[in-house]
mmCIF file of C-alpha atoms and ligand atoms in Angstrom:
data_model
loop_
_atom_site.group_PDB
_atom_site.id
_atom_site.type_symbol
_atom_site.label_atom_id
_atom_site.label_comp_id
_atom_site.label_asym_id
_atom_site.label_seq_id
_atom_site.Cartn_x
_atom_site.Cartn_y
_atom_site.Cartn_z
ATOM 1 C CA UNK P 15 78.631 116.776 131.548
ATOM 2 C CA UNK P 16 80.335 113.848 130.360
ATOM 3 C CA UNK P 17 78.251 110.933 128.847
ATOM 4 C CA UNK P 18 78.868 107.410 130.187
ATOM 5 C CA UNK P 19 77.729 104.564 127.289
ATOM 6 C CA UNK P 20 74.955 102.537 127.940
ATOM 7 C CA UNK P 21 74.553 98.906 126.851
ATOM 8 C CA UNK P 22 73.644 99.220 123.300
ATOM 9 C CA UNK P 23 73.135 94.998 122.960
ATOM 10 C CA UNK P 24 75.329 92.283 124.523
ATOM 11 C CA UNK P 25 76.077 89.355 121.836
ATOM 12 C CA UNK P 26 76.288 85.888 122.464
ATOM 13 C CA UNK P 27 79.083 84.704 120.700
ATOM 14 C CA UNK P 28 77.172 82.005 118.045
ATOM 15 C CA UNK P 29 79.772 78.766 116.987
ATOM 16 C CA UNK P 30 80.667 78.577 113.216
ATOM 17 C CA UNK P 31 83.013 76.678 111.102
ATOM 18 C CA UNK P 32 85.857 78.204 109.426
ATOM 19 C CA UNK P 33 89.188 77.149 107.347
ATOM 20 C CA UNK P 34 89.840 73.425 107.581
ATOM 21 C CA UNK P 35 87.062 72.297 110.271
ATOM 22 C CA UNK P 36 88.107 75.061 113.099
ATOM 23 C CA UNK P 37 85.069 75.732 115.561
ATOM 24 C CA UNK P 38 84.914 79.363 116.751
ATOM 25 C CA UNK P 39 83.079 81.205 118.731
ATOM 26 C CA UNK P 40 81.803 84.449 116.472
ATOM 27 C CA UNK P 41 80.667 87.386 118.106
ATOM 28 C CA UNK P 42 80.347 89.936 114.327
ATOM 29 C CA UNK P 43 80.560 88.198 110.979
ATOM 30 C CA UNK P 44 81.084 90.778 108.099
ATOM 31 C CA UNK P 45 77.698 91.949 106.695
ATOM 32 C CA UNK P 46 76.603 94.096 104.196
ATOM 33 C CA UNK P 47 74.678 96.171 106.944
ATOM 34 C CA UNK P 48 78.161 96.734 108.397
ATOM 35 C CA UNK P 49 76.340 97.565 111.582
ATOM 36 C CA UNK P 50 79.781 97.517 113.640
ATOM 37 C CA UNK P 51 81.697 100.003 111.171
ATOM 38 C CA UNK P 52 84.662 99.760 111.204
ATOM 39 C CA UNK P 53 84.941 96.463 113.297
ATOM 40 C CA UNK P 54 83.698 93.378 110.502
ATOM 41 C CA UNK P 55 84.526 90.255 112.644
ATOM 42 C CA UNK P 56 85.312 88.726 116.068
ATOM 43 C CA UNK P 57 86.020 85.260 116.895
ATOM 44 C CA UNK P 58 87.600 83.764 119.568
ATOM 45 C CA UNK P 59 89.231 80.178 118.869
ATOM 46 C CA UNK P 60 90.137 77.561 121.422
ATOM 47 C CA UNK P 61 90.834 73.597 120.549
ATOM 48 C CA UNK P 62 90.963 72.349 124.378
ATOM 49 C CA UNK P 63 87.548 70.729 124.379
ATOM 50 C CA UNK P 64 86.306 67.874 123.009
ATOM 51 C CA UNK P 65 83.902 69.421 121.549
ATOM 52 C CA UNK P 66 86.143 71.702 119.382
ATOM 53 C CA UNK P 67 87.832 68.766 118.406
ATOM 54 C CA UNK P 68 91.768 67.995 117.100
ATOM 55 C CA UNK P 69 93.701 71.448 116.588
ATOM 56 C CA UNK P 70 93.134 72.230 112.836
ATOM 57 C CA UNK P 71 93.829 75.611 111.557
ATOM 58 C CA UNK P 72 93.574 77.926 108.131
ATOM 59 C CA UNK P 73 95.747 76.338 105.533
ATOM 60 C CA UNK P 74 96.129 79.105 102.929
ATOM 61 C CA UNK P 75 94.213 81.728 102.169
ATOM 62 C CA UNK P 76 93.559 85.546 100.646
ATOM 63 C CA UNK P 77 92.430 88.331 102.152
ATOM 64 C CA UNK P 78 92.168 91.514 100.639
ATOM 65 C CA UNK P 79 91.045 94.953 101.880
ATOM 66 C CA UNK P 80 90.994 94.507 105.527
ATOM 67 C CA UNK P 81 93.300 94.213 108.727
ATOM 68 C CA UNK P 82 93.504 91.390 110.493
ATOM 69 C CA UNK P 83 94.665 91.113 114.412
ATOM 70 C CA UNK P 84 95.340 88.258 116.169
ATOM 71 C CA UNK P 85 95.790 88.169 119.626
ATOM 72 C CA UNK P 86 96.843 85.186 121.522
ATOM 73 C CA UNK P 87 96.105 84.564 124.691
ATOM 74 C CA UNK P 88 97.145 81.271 125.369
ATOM 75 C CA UNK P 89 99.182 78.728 122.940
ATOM 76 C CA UNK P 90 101.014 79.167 119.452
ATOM 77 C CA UNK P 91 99.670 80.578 115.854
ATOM 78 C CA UNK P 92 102.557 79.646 113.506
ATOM 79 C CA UNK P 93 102.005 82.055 110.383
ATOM 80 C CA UNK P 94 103.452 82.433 106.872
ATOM 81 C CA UNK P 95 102.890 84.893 104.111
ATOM 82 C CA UNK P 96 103.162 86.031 100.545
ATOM 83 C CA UNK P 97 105.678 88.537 101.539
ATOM 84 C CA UNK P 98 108.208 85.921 103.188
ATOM 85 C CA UNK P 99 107.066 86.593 106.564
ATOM 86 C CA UNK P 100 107.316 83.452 108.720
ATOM 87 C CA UNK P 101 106.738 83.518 112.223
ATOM 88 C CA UNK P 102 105.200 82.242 115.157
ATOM 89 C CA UNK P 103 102.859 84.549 117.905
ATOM 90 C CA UNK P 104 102.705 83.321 121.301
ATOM 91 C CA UNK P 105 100.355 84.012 124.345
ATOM 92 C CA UNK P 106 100.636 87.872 124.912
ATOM 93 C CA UNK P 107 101.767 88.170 121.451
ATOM 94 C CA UNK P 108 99.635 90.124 118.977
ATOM 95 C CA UNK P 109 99.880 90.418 115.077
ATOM 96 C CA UNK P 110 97.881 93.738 113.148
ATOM 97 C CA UNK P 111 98.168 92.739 109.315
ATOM 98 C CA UNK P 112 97.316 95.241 106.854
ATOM 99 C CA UNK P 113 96.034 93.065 103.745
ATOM 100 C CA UNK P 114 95.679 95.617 101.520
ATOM 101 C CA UNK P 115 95.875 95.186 97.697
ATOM 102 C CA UNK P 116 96.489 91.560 98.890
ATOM 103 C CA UNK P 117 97.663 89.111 100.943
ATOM 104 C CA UNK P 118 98.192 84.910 101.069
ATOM 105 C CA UNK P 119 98.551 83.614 104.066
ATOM 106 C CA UNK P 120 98.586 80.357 106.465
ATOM 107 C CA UNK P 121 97.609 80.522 109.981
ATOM 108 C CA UNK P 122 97.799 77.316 112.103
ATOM 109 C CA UNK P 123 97.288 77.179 116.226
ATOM 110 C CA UNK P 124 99.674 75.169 118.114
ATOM 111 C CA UNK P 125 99.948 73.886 121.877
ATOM 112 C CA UNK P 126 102.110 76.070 123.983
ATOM 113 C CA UNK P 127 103.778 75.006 127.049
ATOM 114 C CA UNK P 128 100.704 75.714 129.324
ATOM 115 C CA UNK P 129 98.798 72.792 126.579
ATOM 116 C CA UNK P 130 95.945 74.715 125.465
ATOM 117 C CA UNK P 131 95.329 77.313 122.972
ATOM 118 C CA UNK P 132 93.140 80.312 123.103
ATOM 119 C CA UNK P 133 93.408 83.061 120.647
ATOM 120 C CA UNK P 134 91.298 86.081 119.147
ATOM 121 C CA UNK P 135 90.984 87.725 115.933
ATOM 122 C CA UNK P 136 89.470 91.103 114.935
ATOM 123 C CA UNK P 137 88.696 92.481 111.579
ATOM 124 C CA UNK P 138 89.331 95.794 110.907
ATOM 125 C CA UNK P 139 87.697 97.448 107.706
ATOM 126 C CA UNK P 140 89.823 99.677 105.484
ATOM 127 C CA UNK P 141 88.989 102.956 103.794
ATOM 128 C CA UNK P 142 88.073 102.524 100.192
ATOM 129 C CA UNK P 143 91.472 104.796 99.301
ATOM 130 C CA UNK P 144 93.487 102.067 101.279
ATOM 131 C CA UNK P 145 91.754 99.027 100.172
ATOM 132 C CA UNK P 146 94.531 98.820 97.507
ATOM 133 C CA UNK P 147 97.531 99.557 99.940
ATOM 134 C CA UNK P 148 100.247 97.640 100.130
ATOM 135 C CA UNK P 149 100.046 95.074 102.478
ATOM 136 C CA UNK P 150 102.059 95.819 106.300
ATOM 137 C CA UNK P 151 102.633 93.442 109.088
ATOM 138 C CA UNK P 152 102.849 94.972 113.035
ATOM 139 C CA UNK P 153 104.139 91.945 114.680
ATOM 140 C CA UNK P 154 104.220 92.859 118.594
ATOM 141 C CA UNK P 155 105.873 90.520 121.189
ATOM 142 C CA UNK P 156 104.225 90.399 124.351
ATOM 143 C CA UNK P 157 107.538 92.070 126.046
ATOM 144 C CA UNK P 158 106.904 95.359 123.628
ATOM 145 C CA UNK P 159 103.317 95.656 124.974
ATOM 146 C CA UNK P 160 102.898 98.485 127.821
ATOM 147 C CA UNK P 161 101.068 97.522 130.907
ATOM 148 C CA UNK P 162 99.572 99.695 132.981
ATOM 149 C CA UNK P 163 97.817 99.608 136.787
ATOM 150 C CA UNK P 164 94.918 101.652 136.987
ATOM 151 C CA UNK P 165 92.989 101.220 140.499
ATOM 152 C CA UNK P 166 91.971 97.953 140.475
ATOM 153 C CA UNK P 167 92.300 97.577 136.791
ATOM 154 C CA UNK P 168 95.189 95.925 134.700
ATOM 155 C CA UNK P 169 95.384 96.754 131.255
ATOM 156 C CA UNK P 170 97.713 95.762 128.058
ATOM 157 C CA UNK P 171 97.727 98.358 125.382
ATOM 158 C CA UNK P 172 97.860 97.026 122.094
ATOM 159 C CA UNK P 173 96.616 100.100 120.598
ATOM 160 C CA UNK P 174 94.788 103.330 122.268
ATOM 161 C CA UNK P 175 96.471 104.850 125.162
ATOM 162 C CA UNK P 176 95.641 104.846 128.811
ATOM 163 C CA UNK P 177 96.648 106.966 131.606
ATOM 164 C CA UNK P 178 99.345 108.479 129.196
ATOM 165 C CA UNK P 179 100.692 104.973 127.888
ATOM 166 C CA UNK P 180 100.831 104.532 124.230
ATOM 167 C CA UNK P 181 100.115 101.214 122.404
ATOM 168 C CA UNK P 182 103.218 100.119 120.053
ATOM 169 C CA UNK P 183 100.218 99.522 116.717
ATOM 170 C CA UNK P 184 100.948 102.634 114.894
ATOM 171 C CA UNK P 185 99.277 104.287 111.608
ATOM 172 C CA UNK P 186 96.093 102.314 111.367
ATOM 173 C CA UNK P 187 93.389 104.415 109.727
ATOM 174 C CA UNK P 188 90.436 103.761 112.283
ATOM 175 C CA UNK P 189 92.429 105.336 115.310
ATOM 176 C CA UNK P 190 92.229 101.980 117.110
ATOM 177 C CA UNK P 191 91.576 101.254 121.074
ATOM 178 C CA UNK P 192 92.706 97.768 121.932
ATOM 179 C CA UNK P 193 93.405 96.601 125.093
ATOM 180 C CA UNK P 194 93.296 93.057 127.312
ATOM 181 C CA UNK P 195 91.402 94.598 130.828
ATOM 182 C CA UNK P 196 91.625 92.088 133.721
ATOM 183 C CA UNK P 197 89.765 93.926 137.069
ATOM 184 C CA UNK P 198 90.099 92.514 140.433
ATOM 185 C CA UNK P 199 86.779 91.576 141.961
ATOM 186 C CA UNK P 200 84.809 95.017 143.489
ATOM 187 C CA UNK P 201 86.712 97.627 141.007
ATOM 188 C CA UNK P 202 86.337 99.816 138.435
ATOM 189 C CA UNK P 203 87.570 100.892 135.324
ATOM 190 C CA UNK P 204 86.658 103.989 133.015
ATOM 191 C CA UNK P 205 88.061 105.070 129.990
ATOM 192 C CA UNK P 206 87.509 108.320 127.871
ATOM 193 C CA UNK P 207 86.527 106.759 123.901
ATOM 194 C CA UNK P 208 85.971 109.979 120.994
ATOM 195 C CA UNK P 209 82.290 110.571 120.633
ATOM 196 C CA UNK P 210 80.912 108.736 117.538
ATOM 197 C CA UNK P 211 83.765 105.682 117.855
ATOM 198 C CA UNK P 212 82.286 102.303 117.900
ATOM 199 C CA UNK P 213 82.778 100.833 121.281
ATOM 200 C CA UNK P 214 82.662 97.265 121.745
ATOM 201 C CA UNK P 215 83.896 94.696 124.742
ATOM 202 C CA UNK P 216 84.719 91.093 124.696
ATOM 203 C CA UNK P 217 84.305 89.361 127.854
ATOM 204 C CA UNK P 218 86.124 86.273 128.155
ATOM 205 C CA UNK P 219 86.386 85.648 132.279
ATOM 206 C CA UNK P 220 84.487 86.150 134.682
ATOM 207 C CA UNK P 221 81.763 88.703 135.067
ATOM 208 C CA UNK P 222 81.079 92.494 135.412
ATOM 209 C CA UNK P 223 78.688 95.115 135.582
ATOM 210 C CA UNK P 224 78.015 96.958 132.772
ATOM 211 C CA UNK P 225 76.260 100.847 132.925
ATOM 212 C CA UNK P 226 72.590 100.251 131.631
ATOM 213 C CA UNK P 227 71.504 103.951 132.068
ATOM 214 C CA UNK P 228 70.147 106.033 134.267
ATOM 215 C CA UNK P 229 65.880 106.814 135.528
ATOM 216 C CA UNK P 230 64.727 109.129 138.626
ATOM 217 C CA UNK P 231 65.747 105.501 141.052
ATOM 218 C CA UNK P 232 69.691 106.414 139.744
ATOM 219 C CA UNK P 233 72.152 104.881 137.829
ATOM 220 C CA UNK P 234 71.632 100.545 136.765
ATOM 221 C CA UNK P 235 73.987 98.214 135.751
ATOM 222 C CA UNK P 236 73.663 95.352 134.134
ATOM 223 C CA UNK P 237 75.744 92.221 134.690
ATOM 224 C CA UNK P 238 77.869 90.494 132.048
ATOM 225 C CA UNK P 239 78.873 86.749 132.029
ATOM 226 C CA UNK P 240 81.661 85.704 130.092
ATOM 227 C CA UNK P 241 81.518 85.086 126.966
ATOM 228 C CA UNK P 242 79.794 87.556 125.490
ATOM 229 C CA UNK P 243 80.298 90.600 122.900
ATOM 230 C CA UNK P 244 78.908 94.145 124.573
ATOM 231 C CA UNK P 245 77.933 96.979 122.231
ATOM 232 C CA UNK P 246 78.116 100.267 124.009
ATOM 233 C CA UNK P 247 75.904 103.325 122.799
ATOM 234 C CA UNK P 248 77.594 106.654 121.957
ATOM 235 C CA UNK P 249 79.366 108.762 124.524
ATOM 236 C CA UNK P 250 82.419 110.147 125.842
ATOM 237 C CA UNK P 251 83.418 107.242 127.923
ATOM 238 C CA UNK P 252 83.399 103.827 128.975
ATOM 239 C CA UNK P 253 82.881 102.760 132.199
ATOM 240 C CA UNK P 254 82.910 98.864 133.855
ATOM 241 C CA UNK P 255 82.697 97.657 137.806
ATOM 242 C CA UNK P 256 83.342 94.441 139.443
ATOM 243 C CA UNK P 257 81.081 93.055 142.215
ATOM 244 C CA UNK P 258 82.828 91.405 145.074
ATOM 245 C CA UNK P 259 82.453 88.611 144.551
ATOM 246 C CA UNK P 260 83.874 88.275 140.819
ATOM 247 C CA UNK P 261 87.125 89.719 138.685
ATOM 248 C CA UNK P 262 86.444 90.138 135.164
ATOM 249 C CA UNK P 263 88.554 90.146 131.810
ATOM 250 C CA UNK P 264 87.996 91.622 129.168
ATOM 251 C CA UNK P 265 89.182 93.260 125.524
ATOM 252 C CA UNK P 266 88.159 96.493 125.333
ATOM 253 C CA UNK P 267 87.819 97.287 121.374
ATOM 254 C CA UNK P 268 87.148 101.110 119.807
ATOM 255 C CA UNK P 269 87.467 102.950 116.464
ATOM 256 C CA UNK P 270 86.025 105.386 114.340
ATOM 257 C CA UNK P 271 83.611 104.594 111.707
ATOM 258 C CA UNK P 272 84.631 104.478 108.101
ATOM 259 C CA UNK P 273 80.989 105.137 106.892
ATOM 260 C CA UNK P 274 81.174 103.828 103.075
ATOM 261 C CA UNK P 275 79.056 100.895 101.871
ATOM 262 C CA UNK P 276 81.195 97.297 102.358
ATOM 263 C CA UNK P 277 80.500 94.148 100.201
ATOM 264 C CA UNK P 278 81.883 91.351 102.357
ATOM 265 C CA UNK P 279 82.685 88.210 100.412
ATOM 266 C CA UNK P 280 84.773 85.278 102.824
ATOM 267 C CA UNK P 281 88.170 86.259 103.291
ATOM 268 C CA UNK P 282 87.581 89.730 100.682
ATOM 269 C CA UNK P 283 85.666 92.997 101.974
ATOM 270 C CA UNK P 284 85.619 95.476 99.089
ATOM 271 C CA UNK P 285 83.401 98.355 98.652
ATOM 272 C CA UNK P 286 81.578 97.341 95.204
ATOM 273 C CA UNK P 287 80.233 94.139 93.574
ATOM 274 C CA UNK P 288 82.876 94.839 90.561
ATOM 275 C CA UNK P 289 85.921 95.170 93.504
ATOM 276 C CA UNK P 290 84.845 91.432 94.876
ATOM 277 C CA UNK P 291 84.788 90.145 90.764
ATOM 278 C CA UNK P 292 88.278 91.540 90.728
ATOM 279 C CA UNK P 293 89.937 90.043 93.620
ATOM 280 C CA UNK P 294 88.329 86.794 92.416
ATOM 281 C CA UNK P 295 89.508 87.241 88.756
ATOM 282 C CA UNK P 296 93.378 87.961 90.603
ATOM 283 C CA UNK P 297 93.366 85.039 92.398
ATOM 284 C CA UNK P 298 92.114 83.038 89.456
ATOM 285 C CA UNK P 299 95.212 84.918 86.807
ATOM 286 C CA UNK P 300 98.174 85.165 89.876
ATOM 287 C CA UNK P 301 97.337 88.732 90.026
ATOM 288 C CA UNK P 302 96.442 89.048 93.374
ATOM 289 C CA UNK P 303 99.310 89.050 95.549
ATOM 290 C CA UNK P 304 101.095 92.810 96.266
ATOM 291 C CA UNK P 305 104.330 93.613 97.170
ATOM 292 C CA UNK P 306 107.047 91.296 97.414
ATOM 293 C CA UNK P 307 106.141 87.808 96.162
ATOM 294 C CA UNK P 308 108.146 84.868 98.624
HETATM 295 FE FE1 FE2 N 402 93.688 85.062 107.639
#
């Protein structure tokens, strides 16, 4: 009989500072523990409150053996890159970056014609035999991004497929699912995810009832208030409800494991002490940068 997951922990997103002043809200930082494997960050920015101050962004930066995706949901991220890539991703628009070997880039939010700006990024870990790749850029317009109507369920694919509906992200080494799930109030959604994948989803509005097991009273769920970062348990699939009274939204975020020991250092995450010296050392000598230089 099929497994359903079970809440494994729900994360409250906690707010820390990164590139020039820009509050987020973090759900994973990268960690030796690499607890997540192969997911190594989520944060979720937003600059339309006074408490997260003037728009600022990440003037640039390296990164180096990762993959980063950026998925706007509201608003502008104007980019720019070591290889020449300039560009702009708008709501609906995503961005999977394969750093590789290395990367330099510049990522700064702008207003969009709706005035407010709210945007995601995932890290993705790379296997120690791609760490070194060079670096590839999946830039997907909103328009190129399948939708699908599932019950009461709406769902982007980014990557994954659902009900037969591919993603356009192709040859990323984790096998990714990543979708944007919005579910009318009193619905549900379920999705098969491989056994052994780590299963993770980011709600961002609204609320929803998440499976929480089963005892001789039945099935419980437990309810899920946006914002928060849920952590499923193993099994063969995932599934989510809506009470009546609420719709919910949310990204629904799966891979398989990588399993080899990570050293995370800022923008770098390597799998030895000596691989983190190295990237430093590039960056220091003008080394670092792979591929075409722009
Ligand atoms: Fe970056």
């Amino acid at each position: 009989m099929e497994q359903v997951r079970r809440i494994k922990q729900v994360i409250n997103p906690q707010y820390v500072i990164e590139g020039a002043g820009v509050l987020l809200r973090r759900s994973i930082s990268p960690l030796k523990s690499n607890l997540a494997d192969p997911f190594l960050l989520f944060d979720h920015f937003a600059f339309n409150d006074p408490l997260e101050g003037p728009i600022r962004g990440f003037p640039t930066h390296p990164h180096r053996g990762i993959e980063t995706v950026t998925y706007m949901l509201e608003g502008l991220v104007r980019h720019r890159d070591s290889l020449g890539n300039l560009g702009t991703i708008g709501p609906g628009d995503a961005q999977w970056m394969t750093s590789g070997g290395g990367v330099l880039h510049e990522e700064m939010p702008q207003r969009g014609p709706a005035g407010v700006i709210y945007g995601l990024q995932l890290w993705v870990n790379l296997p120690a035999a791609l760490k070194m790749s060079e670096p590839r850029y999946q830039e997907i317009s909103a328009k190129t991004i399948p939708a699908v109507n599932v019950g009461g369920a709406s769902i982007r694919v980014v990557a994954g497929e659902v009900a037969g509906v591919k993603g356009p992200v192709t040859e990323i080494a984790i096998h990714p699912v990543y979708l944007d799930v919005r579910l009318e109030a009193g619905s549900e959604f379920s999705l098969p995810i491989p056994r052994g994948h780590t299963t993770l989803a980011y709600v961002f509005e609204g609320e929803g009832l998440f499976y929480n097991g089963s005892n001789s009273q039945g099935e419980s769920d437990a309810l899920v208030k946006s914002t928060a970062m849920v952590w499923f348990d193993d099994g063969d699939l995932v599934r989510v409800r809506t009470h009546s009274q609420s719709p919910m939204r949310f990204m629904l975020i799966a891979g398989r494991p990588i399993g080899e020991p990570i050293v995370p250092y800022g923008p770098f995450v390597m799998n030895t002490v000596d691989e983190i010296r190295q990237a430093l050392f590039d960056l220091q000598n003008g080394t670092f940068v792979k591929g075409r230089a722009g």
